[in-house]
PDB file of C-alpha atoms in Angstrom:
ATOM      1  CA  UNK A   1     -28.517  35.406  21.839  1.00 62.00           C
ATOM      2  CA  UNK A   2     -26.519  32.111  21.380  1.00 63.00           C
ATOM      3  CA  UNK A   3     -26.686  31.213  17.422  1.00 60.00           C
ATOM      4  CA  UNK A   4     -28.134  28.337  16.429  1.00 65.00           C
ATOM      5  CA  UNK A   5     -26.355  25.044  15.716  1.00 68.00           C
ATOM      6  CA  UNK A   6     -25.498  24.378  12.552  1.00 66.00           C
ATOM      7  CA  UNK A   7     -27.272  22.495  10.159  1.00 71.00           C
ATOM      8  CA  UNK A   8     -25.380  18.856   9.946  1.00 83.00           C
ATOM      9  CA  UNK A   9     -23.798  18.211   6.786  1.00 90.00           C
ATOM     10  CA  UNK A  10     -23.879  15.015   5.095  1.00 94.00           C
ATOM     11  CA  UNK A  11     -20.903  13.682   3.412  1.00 97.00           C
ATOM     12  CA  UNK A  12     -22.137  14.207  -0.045  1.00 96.00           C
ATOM     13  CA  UNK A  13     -23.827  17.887   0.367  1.00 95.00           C
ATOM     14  CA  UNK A  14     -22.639  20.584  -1.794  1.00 95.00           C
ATOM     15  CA  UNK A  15     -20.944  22.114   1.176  1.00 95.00           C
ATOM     16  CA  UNK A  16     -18.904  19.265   2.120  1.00 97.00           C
ATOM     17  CA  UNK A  17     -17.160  18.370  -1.074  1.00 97.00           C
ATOM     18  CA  UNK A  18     -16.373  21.954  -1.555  1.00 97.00           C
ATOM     19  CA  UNK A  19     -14.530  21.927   1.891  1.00 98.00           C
ATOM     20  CA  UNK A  20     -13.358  18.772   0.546  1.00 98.00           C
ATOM     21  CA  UNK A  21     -12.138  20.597  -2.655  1.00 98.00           C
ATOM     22  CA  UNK A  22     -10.199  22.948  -0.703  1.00 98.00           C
ATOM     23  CA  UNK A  23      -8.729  20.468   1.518  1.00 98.00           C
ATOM     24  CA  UNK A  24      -7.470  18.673  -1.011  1.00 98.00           C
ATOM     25  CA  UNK A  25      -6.146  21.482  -2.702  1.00 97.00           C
ATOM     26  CA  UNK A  26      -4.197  22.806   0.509  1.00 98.00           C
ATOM     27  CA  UNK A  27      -3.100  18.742   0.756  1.00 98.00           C
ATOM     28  CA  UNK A  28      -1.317  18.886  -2.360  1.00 97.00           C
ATOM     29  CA  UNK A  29       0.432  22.527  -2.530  1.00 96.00           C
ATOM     30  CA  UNK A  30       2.175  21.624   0.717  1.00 95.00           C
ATOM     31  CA  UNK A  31       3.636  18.475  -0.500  1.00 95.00           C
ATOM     32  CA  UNK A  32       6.974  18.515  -1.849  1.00 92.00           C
ATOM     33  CA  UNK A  33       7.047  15.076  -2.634  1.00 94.00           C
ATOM     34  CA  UNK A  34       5.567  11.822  -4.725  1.00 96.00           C
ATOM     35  CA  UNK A  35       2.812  12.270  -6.237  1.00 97.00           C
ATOM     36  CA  UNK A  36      -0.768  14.340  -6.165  1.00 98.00           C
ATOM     37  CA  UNK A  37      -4.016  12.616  -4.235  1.00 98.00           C
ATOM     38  CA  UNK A  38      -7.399  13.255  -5.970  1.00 98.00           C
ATOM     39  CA  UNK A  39     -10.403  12.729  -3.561  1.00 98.00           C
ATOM     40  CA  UNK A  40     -12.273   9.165  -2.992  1.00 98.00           C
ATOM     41  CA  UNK A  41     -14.460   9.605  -0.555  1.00 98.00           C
ATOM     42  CA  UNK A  42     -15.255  11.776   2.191  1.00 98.00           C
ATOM     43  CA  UNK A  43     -15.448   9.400   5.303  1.00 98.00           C
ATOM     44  CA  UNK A  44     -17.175  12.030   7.918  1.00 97.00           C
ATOM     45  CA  UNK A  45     -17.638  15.437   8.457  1.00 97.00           C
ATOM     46  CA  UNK A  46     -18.657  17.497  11.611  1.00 95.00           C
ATOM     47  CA  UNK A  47     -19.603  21.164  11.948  1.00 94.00           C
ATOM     48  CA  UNK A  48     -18.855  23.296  14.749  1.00 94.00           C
ATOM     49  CA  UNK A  49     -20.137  26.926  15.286  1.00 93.00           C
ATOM     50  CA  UNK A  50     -18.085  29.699  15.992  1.00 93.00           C
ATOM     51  CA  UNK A  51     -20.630  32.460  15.794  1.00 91.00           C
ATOM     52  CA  UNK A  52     -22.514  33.941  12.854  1.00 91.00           C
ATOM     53  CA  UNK A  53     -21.450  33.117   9.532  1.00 92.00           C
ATOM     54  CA  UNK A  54     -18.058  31.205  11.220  1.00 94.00           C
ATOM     55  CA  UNK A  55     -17.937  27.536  11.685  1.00 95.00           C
ATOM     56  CA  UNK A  56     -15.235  25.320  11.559  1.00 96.00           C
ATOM     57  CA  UNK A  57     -15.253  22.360   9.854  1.00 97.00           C
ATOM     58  CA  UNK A  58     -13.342  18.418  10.575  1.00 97.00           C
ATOM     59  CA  UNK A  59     -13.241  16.344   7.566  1.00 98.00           C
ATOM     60  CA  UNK A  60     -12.091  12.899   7.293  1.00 98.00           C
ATOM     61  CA  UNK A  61     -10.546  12.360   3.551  1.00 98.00           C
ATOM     62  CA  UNK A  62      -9.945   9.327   1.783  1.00 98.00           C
ATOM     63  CA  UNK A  63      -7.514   9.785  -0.927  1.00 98.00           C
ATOM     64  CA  UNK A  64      -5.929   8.027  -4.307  1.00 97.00           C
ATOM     65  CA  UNK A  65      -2.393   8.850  -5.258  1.00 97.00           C
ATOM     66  CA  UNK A  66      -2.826  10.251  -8.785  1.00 98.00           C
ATOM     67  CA  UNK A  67      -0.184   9.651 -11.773  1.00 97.00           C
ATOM     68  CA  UNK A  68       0.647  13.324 -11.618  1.00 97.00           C
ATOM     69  CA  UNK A  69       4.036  14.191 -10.410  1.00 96.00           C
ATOM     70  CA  UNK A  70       3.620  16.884  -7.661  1.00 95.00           C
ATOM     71  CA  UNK A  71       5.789  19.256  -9.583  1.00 93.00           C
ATOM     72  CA  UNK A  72       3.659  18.488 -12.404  1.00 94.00           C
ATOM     73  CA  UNK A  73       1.637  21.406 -14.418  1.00 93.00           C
ATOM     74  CA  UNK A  74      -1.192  19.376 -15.102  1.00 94.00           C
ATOM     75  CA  UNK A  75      -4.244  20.945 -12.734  1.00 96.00           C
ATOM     76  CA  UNK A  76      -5.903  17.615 -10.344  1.00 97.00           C
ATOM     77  CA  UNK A  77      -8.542  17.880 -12.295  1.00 96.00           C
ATOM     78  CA  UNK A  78      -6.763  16.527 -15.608  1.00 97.00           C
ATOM     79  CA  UNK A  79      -4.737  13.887 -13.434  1.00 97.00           C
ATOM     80  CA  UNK A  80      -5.385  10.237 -13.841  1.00 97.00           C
ATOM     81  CA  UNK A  81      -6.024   8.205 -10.505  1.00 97.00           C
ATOM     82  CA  UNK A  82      -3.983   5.176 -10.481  1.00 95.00           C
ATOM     83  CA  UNK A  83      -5.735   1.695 -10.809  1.00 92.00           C
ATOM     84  CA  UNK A  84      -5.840  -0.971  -8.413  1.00 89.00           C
ATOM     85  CA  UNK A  85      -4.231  -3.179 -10.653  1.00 89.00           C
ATOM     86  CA  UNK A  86      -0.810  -0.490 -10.498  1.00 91.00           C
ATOM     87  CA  UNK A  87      -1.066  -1.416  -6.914  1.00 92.00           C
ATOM     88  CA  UNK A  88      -2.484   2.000  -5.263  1.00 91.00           C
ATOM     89  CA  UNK A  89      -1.552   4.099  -2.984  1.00 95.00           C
ATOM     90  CA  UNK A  90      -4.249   5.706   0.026  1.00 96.00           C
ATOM     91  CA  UNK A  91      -4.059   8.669   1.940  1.00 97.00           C
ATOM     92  CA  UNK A  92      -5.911   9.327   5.133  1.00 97.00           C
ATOM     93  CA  UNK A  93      -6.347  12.720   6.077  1.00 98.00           C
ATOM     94  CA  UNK A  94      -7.652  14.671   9.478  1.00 98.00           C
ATOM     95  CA  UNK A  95      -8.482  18.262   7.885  1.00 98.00           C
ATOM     96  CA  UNK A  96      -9.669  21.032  10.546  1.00 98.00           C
ATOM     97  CA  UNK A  97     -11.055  24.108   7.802  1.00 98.00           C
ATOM     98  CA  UNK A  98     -13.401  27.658   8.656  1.00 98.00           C
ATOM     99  CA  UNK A  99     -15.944  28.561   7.255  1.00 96.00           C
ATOM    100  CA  UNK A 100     -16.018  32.264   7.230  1.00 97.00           C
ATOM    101  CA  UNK A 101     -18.640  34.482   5.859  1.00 96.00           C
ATOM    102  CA  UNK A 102     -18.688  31.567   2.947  1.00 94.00           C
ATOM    103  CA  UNK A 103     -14.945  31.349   2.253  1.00 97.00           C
ATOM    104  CA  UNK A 104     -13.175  28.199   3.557  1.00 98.00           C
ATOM    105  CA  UNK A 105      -9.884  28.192   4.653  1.00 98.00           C
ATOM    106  CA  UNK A 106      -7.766  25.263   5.941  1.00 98.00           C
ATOM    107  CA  UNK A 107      -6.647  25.154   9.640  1.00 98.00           C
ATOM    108  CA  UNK A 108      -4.692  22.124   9.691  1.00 97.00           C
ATOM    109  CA  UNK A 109      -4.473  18.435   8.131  1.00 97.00           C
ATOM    110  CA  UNK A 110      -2.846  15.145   9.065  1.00 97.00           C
ATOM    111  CA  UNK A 111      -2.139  12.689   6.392  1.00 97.00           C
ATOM    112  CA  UNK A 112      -0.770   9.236   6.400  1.00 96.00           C
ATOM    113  CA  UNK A 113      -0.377   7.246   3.323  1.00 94.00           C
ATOM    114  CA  UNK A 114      -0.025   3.548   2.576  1.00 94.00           C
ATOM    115  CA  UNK A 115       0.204   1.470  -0.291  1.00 93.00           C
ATOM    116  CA  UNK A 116      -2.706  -1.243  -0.836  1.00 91.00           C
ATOM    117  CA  UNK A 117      -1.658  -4.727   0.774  1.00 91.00           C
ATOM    118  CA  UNK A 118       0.315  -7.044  -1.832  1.00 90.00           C
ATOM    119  CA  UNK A 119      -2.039  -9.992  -0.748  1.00 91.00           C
ATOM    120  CA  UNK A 120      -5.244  -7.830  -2.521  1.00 88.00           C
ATOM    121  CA  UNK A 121      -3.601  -7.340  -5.170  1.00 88.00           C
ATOM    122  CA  UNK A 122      -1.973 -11.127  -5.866  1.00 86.00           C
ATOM    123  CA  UNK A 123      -5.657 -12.098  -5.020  1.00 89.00           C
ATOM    124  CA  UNK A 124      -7.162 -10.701  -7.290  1.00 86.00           C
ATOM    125  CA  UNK A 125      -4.214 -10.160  -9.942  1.00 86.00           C
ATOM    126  CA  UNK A 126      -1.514 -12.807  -9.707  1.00 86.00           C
ATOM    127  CA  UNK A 127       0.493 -11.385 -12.335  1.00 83.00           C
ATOM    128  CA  UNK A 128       0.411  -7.584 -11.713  1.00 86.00           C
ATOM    129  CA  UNK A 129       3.704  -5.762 -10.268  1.00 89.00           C
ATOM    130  CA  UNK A 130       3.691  -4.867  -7.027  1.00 91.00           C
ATOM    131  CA  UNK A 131       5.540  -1.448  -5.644  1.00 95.00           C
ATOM    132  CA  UNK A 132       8.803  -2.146  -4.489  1.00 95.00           C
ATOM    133  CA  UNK A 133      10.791  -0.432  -1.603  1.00 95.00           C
ATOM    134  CA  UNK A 134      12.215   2.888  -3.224  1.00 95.00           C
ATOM    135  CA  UNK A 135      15.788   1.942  -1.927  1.00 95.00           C
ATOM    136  CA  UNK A 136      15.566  -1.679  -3.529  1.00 97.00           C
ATOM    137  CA  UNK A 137      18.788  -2.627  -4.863  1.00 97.00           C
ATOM    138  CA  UNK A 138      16.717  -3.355  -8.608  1.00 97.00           C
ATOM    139  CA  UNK A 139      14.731   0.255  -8.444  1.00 98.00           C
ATOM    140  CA  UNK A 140      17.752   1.808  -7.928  1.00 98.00           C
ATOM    141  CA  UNK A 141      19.901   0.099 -10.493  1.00 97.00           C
ATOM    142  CA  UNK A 142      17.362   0.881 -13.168  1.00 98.00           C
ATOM    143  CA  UNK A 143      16.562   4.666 -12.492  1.00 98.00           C
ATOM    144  CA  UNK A 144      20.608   4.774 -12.383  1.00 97.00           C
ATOM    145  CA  UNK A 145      20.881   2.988 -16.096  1.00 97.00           C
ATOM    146  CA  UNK A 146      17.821   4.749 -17.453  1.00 98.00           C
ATOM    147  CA  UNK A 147      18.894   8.497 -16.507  1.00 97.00           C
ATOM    148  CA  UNK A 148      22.393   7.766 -17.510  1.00 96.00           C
ATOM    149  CA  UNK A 149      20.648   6.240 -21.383  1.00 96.00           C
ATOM    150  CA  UNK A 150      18.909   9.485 -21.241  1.00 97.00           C
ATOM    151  CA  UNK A 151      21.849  11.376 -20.461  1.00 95.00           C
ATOM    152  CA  UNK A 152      23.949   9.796 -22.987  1.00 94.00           C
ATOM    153  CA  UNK A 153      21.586  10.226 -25.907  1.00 93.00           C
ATOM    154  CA  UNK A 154      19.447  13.596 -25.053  1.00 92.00           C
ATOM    155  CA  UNK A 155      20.602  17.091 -26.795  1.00 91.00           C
ATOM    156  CA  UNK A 156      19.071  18.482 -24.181  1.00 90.00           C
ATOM    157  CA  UNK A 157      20.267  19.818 -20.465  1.00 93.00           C
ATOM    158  CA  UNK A 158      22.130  17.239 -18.523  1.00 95.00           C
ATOM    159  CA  UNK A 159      19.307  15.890 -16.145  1.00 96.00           C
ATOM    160  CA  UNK A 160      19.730  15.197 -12.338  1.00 96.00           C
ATOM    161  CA  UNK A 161      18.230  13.002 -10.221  1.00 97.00           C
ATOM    162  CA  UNK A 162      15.430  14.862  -7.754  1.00 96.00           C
ATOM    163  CA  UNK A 163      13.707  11.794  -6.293  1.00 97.00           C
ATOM    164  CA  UNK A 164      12.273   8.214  -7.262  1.00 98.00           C
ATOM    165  CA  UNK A 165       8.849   8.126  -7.237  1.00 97.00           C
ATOM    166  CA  UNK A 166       7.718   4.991  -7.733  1.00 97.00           C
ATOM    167  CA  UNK A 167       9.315   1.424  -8.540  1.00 97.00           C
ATOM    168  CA  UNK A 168       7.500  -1.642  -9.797  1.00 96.00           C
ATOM    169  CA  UNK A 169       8.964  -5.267 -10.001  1.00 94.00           C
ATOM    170  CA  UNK A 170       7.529  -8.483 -11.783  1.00 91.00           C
ATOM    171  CA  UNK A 171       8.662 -11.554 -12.069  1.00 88.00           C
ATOM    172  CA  UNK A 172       6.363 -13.303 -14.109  1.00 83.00           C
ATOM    173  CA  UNK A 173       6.220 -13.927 -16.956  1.00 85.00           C
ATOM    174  CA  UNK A 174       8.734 -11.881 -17.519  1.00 88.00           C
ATOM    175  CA  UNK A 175      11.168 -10.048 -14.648  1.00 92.00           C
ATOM    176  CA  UNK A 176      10.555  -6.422 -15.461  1.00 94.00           C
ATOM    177  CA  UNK A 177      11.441  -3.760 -12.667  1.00 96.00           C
ATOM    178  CA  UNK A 178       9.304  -0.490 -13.546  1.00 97.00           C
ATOM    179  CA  UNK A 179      10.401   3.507 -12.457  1.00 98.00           C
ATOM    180  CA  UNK A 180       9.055   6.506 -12.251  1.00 98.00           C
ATOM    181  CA  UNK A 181      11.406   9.676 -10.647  1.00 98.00           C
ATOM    182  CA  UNK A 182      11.449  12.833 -11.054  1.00 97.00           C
ATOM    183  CA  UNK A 183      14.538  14.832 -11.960  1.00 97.00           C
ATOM    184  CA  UNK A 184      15.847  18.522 -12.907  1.00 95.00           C
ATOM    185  CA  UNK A 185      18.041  20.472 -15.493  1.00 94.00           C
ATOM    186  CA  UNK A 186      21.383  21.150 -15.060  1.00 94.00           C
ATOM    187  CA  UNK A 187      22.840  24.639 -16.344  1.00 94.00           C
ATOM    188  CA  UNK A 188      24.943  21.702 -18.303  1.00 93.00           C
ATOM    189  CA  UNK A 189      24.281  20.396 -21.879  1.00 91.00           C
ATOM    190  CA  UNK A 190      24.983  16.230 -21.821  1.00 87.00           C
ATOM    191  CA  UNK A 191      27.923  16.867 -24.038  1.00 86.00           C
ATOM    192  CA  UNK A 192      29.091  18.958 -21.529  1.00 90.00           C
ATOM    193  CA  UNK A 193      28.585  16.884 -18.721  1.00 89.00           C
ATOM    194  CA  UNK A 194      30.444  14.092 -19.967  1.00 87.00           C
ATOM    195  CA  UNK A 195      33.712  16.438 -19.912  1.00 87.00           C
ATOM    196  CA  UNK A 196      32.869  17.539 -16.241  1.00 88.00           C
ATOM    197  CA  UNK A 197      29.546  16.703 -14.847  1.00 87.00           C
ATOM    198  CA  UNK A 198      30.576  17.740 -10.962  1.00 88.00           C
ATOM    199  CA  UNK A 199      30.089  21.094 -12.613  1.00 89.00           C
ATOM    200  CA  UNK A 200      26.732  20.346 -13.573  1.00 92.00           C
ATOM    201  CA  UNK A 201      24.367  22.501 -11.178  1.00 90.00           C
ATOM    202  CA  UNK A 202      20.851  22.584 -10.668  1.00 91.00           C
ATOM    203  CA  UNK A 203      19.298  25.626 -12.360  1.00 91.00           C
ATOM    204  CA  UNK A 204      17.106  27.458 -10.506  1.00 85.00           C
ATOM    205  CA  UNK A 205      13.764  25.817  -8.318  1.00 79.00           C
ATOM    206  CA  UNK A 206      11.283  26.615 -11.270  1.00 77.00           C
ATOM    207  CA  UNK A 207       8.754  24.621 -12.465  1.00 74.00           C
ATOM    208  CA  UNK A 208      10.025  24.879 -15.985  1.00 77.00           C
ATOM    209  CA  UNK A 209      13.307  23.114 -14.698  1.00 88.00           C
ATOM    210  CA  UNK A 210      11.771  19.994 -13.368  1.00 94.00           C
ATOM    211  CA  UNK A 211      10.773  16.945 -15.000  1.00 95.00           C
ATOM    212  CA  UNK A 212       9.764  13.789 -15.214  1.00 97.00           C
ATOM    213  CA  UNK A 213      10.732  10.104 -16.408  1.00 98.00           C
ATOM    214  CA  UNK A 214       9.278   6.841 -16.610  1.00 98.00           C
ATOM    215  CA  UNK A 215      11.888   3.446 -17.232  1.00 98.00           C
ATOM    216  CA  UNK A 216      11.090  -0.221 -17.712  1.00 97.00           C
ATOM    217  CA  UNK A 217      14.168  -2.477 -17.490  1.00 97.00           C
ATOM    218  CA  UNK A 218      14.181  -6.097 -18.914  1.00 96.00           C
ATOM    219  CA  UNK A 219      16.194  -8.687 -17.254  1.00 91.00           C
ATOM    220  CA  UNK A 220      15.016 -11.940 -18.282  1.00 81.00           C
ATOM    221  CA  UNK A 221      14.124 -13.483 -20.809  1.00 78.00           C
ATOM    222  CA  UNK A 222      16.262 -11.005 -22.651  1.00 84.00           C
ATOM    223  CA  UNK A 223      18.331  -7.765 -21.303  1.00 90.00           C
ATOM    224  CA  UNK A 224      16.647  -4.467 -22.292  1.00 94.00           C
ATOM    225  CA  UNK A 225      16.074  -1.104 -21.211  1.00 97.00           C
ATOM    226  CA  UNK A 226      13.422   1.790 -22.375  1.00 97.00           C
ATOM    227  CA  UNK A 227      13.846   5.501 -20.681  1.00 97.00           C
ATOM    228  CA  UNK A 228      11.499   8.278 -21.553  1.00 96.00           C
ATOM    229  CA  UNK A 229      11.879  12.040 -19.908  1.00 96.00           C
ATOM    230  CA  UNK A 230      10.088  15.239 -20.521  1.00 93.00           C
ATOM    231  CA  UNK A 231      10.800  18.349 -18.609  1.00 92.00           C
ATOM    232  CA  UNK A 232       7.931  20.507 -17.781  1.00 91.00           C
ATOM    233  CA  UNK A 233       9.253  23.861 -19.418  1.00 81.00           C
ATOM    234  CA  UNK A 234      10.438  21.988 -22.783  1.00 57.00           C
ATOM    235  CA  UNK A 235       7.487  19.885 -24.304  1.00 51.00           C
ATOM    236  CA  UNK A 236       7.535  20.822 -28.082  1.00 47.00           C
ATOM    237  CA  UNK A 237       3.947  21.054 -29.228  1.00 43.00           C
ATOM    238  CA  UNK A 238       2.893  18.510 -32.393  1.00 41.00           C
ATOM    239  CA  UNK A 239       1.134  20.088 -35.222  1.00 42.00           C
ATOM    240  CA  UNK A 240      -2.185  18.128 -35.002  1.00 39.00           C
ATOM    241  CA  UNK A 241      -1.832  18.915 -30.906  1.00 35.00           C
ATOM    242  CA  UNK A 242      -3.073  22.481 -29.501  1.00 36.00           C
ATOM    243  CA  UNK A 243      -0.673  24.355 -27.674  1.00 33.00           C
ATOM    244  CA  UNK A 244      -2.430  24.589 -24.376  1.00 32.00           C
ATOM    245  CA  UNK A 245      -3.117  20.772 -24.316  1.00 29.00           C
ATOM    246  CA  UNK A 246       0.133  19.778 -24.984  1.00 30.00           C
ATOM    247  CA  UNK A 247       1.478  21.980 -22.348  1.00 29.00           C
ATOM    248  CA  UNK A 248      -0.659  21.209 -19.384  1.00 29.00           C
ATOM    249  CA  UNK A 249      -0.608  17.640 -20.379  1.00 31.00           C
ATOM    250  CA  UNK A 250       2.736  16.323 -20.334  1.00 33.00           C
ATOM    251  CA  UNK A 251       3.734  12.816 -22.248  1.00 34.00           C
ATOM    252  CA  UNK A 252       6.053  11.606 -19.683  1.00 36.00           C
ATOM    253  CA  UNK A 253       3.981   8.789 -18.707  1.00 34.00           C
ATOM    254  CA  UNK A 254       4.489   7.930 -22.774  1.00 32.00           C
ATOM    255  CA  UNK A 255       6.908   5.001 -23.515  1.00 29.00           C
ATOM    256  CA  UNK A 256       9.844   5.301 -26.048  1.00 25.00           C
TER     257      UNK A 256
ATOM    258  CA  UNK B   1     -58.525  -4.184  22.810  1.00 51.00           C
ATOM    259  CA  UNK B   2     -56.776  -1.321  23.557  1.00 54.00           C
ATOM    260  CA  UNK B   3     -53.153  -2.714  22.371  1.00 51.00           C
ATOM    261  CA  UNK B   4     -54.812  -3.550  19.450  1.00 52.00           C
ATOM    262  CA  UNK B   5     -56.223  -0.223  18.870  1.00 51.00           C
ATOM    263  CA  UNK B   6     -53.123   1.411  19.522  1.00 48.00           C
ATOM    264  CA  UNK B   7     -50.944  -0.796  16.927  1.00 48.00           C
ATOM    265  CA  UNK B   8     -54.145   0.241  14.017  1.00 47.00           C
ATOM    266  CA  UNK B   9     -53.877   3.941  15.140  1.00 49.00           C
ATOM    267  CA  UNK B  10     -49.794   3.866  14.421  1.00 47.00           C
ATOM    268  CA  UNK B  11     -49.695   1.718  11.881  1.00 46.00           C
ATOM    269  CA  UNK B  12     -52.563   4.644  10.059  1.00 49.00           C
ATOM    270  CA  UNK B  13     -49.958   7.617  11.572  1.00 50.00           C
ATOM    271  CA  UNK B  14     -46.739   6.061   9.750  1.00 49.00           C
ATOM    272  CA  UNK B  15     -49.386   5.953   6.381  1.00 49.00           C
ATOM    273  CA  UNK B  16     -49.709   9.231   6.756  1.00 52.00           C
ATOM    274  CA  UNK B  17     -46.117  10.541   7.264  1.00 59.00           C
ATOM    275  CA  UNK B  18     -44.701   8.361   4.773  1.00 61.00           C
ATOM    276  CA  UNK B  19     -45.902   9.833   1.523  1.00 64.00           C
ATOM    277  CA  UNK B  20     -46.057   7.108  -1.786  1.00 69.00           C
ATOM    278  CA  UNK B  21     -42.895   6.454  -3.265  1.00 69.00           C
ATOM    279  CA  UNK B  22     -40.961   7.483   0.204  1.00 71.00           C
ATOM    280  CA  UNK B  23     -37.297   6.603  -0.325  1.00 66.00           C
ATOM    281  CA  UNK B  24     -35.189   6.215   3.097  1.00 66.00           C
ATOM    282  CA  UNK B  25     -32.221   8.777   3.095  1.00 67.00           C
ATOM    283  CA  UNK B  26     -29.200   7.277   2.560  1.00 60.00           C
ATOM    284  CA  UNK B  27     -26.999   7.849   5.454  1.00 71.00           C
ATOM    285  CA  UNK B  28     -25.166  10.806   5.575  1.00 91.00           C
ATOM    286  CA  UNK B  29     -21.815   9.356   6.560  1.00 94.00           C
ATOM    287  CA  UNK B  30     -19.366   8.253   4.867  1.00 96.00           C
ATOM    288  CA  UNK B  31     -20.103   9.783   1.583  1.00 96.00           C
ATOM    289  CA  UNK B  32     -19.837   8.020  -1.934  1.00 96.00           C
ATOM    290  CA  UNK B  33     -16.944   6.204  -3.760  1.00 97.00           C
ATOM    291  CA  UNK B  34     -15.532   8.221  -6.419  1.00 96.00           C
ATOM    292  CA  UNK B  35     -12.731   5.588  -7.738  1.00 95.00           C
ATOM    293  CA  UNK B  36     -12.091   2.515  -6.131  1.00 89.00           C
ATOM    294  CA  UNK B  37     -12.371   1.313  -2.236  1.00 85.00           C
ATOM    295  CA  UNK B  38      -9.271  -0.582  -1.189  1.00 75.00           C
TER     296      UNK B  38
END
């Protein structure tokens, strides 16, 4: 006896958004890189049966870049989605998922991303930065200065450079160019680095060895420069803070 | 007469399907904005 077509799904049933859920989820544990995407919107779904109990499922995802780190701790669910107005970033994504005896598994996904166009956001706010090229002389200067401060004044591990993330510039009314990168501990202290640093290796890939920092440089009207860096595995816990808060929620989008 | 007629008797049917307070469905596709559209 052929089975009976599925039921069609609408974009916001209960069964969609928790394929949705798990796409997402599979979306972000096989990135390596940037940042994490929380779900938007669903833009379609369609159900195909495979049998009894087995259907497979296409999803079209539209997704936010978060301001979690993808190495980052903090579960999607705590992560903030970044505002228009920080000039966003979109993902697209294809997902192909089962549906087998209830449990949903993904297939296969497609994802493109792309930043919102500049023109949006000068139209409808002239004076917010917009995201510059990641190999822009000016982004690259400032992550350079802002590690090396950090460097230079931490009593911490010596702190490589893992990848830029993001880099802001604005011009008016002040010219401000904005980081964000990522970066790992050295088996080095900073002291120890300045004696040697191309002795300064990596310690292992763990979670607890990466990290995160944010930098603002000022060039005009006056010269200035704040860094701020937290590793994941060394956030001290304040006494009015819990413990588990504190860990799984990370101050390095804080300023110093 | 018989247009006429016909018209009445759907016009009565779609009274009769359509309980009070009948809300279209939205459409199923694309779903809702959680954030922001850009």
């Amino acid at each position: 006896v052929p089975a009976a077509p599925p039921a069609p799904l609408g974009c916001d049933d209960p069964e969609s958004e928790a394929a949705a859920e798990v796409a997402v989820n599979y979306i972000n544990g096989q990135s390596h890189h940037g940042y994490k995407f929380a779900l938007n919107r669903i833009e379609d779904v369609r159900v195909v049966s495979q049998g009894p109990n087995n259907d497979i499922i296409f999803l079209e995802l539209d997704l936010l870049e978060t301001k979690c780190p993808i190495l980052s701790p903090t579960p999607l669910a705590n992560c903030t989605v970044r505002s228009f107005a920080e000039h966003a970033v979109e993902g697209d994504c294809d997902v192909k998922l089962q549906r087998l005896d209830g449990v949903i598994s993904v297939l296969a996904s497609k994802c493109h991303s792309h930043a919102d166009s500049s023109e949006d956001i000068h139209r409808l706010c002239p004076d917010c930065p917009l995201l510059a090229s990641l190999n822009n002389t000016e982004v690259l200067e400032t992550v350079s200065a802002a590690l090396n401060d950090f460097n230079s004044k931490t009593t911490g591990p010596y702190l490589r450079l893992l990848e830029i993330g993001r880099g802001q510039i604005q011009y008016h009314p002040a010219h401000i160019i904005a980081v964000e990168f990522a970066v790992g501990a050295t088996n080095c202290s900073a002291e120890e680095a300045k004696v040697n640093v191309g002795a300064c290796q990596l310690l292992p890939e763990d979670q607890s060895n990466f990290g995160f920092c944010t930098g603002t440089m000022v060039k005009l009207p006056s010269q200035d420069l704040n860094v701020d860096c937290q590793l994941y595995g060394h956030q001290v816990p304040t006494p009015d803070t819990p413990l588990l808060s504190r860990v799984f929620q990370p101050t390095s989008q804080d300023t110093s | 007469p018989v247009a006429k007629r016909a018209v009445a008797e759907a016009a009565q049917h779609d009274k009769v399907a359509r309980p009070v307070g009948f809300v279209p469905l939205p459409p199923p596709c694309p779903g809702k904005i959680r954030h922001f559209d850009i």
